PDB file of C-alpha atoms and ligand atoms in Angstrom:
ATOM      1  CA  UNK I1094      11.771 -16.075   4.915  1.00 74.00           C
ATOM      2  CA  UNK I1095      14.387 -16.004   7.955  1.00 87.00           C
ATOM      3  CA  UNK I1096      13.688 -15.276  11.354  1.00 88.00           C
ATOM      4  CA  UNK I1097      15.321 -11.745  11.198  1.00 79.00           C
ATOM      5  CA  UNK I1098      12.670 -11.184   7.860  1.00 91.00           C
ATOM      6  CA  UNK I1099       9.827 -12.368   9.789  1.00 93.00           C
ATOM      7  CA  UNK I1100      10.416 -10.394  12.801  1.00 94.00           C
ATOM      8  CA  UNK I1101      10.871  -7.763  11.111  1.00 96.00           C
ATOM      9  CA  UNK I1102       7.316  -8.078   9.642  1.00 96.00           C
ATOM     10  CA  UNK I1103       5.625  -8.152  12.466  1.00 96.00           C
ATOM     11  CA  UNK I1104       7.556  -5.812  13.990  1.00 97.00           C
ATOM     12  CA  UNK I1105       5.877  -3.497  10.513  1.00 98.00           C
ATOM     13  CA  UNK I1106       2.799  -5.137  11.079  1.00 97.00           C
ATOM     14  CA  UNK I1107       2.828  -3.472  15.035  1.00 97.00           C
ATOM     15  CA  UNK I1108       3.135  -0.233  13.799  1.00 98.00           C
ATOM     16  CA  UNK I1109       1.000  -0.207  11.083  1.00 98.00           C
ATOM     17  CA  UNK I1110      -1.588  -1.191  13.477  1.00 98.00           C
ATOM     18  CA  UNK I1111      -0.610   1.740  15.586  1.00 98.00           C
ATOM     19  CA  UNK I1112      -1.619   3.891  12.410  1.00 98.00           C
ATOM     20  CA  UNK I1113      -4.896   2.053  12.006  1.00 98.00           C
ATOM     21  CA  UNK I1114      -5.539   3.370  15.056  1.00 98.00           C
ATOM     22  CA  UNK I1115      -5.399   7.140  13.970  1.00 98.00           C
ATOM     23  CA  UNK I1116      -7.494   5.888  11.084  1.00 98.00           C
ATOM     24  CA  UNK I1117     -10.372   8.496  10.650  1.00 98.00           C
ATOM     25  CA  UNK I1118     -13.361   6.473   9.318  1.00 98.00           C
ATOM     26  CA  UNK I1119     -16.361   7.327  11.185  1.00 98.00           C
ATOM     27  CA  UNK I1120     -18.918   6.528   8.211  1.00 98.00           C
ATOM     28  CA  UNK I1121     -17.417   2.731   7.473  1.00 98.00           C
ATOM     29  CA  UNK I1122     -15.446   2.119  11.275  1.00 98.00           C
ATOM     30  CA  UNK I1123     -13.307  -0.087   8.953  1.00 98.00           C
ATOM     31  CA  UNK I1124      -9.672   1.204  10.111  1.00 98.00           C
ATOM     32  CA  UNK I1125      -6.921   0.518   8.006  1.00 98.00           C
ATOM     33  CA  UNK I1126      -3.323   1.393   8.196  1.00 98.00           C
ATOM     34  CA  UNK I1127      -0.308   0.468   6.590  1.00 98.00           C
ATOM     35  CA  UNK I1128       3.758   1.016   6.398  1.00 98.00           C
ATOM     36  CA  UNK I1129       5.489   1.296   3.439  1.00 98.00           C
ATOM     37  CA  UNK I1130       9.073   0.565   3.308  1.00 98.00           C
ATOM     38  CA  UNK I1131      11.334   2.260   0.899  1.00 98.00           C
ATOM     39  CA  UNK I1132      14.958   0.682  -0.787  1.00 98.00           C
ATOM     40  CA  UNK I1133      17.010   2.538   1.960  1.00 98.00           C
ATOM     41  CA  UNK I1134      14.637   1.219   4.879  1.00 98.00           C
ATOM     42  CA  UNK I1135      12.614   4.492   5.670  1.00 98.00           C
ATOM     43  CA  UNK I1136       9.230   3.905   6.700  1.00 98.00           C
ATOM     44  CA  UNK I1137       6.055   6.072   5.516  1.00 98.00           C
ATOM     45  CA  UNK I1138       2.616   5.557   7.490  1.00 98.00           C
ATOM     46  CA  UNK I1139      -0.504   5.893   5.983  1.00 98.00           C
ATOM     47  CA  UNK I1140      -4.490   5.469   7.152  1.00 98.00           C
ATOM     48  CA  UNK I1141      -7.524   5.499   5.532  1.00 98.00           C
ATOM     49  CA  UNK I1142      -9.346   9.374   5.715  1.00 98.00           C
ATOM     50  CA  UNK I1143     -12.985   9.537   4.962  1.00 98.00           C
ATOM     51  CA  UNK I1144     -14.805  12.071   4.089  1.00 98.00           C
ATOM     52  CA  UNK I1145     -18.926  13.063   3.961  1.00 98.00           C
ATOM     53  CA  UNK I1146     -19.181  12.937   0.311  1.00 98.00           C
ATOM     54  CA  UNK I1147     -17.454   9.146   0.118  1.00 98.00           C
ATOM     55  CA  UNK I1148     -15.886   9.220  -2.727  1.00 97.00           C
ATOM     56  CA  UNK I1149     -13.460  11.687  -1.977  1.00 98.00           C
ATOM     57  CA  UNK I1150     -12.264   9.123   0.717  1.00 98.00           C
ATOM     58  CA  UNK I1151      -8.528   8.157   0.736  1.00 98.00           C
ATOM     59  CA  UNK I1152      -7.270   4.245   1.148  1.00 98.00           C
ATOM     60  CA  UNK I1153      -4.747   3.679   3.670  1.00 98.00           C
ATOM     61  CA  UNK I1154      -2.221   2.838   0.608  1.00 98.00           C
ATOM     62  CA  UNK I1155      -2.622   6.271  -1.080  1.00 98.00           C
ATOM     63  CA  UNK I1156      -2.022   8.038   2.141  1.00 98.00           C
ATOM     64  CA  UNK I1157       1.249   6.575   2.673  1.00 98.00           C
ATOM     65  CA  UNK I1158       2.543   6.555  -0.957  1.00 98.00           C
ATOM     66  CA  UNK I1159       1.389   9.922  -1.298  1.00 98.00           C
ATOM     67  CA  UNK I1160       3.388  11.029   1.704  1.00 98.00           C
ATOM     68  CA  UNK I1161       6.262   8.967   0.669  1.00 98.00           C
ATOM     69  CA  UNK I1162       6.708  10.889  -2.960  1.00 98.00           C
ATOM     70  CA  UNK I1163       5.949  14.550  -0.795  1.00 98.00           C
ATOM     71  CA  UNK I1164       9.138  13.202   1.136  1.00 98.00           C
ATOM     72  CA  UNK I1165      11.053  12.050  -1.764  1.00 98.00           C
ATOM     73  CA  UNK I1166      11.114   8.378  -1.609  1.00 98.00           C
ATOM     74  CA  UNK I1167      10.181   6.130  -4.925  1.00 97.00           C
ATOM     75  CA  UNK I1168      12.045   3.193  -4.426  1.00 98.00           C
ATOM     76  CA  UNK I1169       9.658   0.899  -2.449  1.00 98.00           C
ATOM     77  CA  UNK I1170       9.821  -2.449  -1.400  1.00 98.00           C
ATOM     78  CA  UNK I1171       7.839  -3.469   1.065  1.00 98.00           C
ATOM     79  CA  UNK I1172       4.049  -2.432   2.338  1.00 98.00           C
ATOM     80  CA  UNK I1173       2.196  -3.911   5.546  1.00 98.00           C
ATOM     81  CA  UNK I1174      -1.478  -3.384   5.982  1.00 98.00           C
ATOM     82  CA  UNK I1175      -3.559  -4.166   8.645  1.00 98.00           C
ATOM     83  CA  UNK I1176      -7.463  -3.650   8.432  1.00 98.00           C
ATOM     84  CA  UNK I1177     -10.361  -5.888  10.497  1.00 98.00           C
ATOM     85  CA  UNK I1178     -10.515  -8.291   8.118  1.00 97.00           C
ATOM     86  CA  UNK I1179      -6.998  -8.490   6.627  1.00 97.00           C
ATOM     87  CA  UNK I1180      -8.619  -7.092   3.687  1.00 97.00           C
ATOM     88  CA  UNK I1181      -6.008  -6.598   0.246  1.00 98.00           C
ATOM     89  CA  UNK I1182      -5.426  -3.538  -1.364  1.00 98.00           C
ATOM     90  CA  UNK I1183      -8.184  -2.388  -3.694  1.00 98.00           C
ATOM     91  CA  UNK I1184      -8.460  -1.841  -7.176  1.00 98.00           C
ATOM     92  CA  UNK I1185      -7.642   1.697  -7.295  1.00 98.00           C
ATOM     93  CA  UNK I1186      -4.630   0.920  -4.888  1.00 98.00           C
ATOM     94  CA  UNK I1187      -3.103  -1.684  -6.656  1.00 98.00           C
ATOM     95  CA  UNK I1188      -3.114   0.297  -9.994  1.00 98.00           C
ATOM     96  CA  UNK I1189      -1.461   3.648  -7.550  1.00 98.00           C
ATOM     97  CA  UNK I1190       1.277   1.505  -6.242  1.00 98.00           C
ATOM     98  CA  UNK I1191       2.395  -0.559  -9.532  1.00 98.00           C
ATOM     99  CA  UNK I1192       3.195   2.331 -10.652  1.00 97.00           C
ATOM    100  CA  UNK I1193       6.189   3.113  -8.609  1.00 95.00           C
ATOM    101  CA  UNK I1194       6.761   0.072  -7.399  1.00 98.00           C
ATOM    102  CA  UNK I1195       5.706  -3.114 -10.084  1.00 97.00           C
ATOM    103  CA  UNK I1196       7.779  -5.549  -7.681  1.00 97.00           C
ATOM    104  CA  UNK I1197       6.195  -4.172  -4.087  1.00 98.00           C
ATOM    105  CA  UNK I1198       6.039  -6.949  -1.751  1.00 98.00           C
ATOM    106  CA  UNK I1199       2.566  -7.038  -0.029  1.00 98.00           C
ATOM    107  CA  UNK I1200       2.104  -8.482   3.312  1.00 98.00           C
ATOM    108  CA  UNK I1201      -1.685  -8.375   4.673  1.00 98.00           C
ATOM    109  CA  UNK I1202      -2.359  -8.845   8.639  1.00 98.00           C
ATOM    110  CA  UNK I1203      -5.591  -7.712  10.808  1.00 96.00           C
ATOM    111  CA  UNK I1204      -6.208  -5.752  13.577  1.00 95.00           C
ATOM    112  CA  UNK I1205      -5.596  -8.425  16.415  1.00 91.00           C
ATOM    113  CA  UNK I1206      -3.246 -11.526  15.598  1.00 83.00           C
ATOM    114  CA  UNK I1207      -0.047 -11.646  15.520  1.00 86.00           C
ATOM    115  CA  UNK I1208       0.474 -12.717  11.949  1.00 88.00           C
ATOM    116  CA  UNK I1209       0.464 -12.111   8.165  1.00 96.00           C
ATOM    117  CA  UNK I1210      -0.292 -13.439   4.582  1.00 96.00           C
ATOM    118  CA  UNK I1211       2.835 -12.789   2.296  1.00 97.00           C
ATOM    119  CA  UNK I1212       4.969 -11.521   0.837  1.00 97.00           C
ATOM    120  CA  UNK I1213       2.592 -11.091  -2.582  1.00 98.00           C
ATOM    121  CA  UNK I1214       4.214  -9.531  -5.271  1.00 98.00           C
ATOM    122  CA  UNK I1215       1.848  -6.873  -6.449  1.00 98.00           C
ATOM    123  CA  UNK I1216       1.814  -7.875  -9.984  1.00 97.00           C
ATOM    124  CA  UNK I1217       0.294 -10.688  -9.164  1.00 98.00           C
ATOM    125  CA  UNK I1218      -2.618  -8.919  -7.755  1.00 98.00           C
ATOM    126  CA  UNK I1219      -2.810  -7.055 -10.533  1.00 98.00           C
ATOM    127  CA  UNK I1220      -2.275  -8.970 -13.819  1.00 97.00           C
ATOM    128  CA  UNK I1221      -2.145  -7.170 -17.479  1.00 95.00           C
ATOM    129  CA  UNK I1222      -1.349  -3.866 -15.293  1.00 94.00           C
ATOM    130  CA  UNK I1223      -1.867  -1.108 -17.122  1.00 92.00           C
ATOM    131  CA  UNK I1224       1.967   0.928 -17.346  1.00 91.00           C
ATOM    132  CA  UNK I1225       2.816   4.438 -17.993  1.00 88.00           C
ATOM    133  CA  UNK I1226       4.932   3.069 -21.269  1.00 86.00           C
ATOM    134  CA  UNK I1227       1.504   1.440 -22.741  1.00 90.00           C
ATOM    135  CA  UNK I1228       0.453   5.621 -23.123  1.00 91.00           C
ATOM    136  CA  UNK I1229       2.864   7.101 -25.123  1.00 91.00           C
ATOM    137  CA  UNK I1230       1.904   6.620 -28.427  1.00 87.00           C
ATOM    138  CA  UNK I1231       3.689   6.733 -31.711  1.00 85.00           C
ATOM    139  CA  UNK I1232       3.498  10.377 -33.194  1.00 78.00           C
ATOM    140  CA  UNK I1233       1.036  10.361 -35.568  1.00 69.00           C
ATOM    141  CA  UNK I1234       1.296  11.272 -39.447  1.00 68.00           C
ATOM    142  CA  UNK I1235      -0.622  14.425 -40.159  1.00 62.00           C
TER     143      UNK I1235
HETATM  144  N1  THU Q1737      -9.655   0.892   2.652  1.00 81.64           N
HETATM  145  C1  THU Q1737      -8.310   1.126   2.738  1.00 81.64           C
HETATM  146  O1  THU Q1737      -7.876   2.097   3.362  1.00 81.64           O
HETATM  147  N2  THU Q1737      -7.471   0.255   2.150  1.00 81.64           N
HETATM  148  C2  THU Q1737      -7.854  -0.899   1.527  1.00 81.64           C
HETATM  149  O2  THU Q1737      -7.028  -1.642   1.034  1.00 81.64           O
HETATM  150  C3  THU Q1737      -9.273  -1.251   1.480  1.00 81.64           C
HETATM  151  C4  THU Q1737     -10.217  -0.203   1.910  1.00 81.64           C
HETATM  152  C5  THU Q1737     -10.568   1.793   3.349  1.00 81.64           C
HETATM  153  C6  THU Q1737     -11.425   2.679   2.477  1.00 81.64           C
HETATM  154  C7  THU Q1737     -12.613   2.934   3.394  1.00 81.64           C
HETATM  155  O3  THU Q1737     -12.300   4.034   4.247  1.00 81.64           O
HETATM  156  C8  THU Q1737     -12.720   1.692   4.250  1.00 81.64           C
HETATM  157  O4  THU Q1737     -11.473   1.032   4.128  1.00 81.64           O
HETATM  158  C9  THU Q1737     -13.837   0.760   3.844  1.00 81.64           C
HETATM  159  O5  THU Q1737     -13.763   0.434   2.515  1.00 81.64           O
END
């Protein structure tokens, strides 16, 4: 990666922790927030929302995917998350953004230093992905 790249990341990786901070998780005080980058450069921020009855919760992922489609963009490139523990995106996640993006690049930083694992392409964090083309089946003979 060059020096632009990588300042660039952490320059991501800043804001997403900005996000993390508007994360609203008062049942697991694990804040998470992320930035996804589309193909044209726009940013979308997302955080982790909780809720009472858990598993309605939202990862930080969804939030910012979600809020990228609302807005139009589905060309993504790039996603930065930042958690406590420079945790990776979960199951659930990784299925949610493979299918918009299979070649997302995935850089993971935490809440306090000033650096990053990645890029990760997320097919390799999620292998044999299950694909939208793997569901249409071949019209059956009645
Ligand atoms: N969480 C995320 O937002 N993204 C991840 O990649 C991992 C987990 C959230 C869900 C929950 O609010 C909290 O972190 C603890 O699991």
């Amino acid at each position: 990666m060059n020096t632009i790249d990588h300042a660039q990341a952490l320059a991501y990786m800043d804001q997403a922790r900005q996000v993390a901070s508007r994360a609203y998780c008062p049942y697991s005080n694990f804040s998470v927030g992320c930035v996804l980058v589309d193909a044209q450069g726009r940013t979308f921020e997302g955080c982790n929302v909780e809720n009472a009855s858990y598993s309605v919760t939202l990862c930080a992922e969804r939030t910012a995917g979600s809020q990228a489609i609302a807005q139009g963009s589905r060309d993504w490139k790039s996603i930065y998350i930042v958690s406590p523990t420079r945790v990776s995106p979960c199951g659930t996640c990784r299925q949610f953004l493979f299918e918009l993006a299979p070649d997302l690049q995935v850089y993971l930083g935490d809440l306090q230093a000033d650096s990053y694992i990645g890029p990760t392409p997320i097919r390799e964090l999620l292998p044999m992905a299950m694909e939208l083309q793997q569901t249409i089946l071949p019209h059956r003979k009645s």
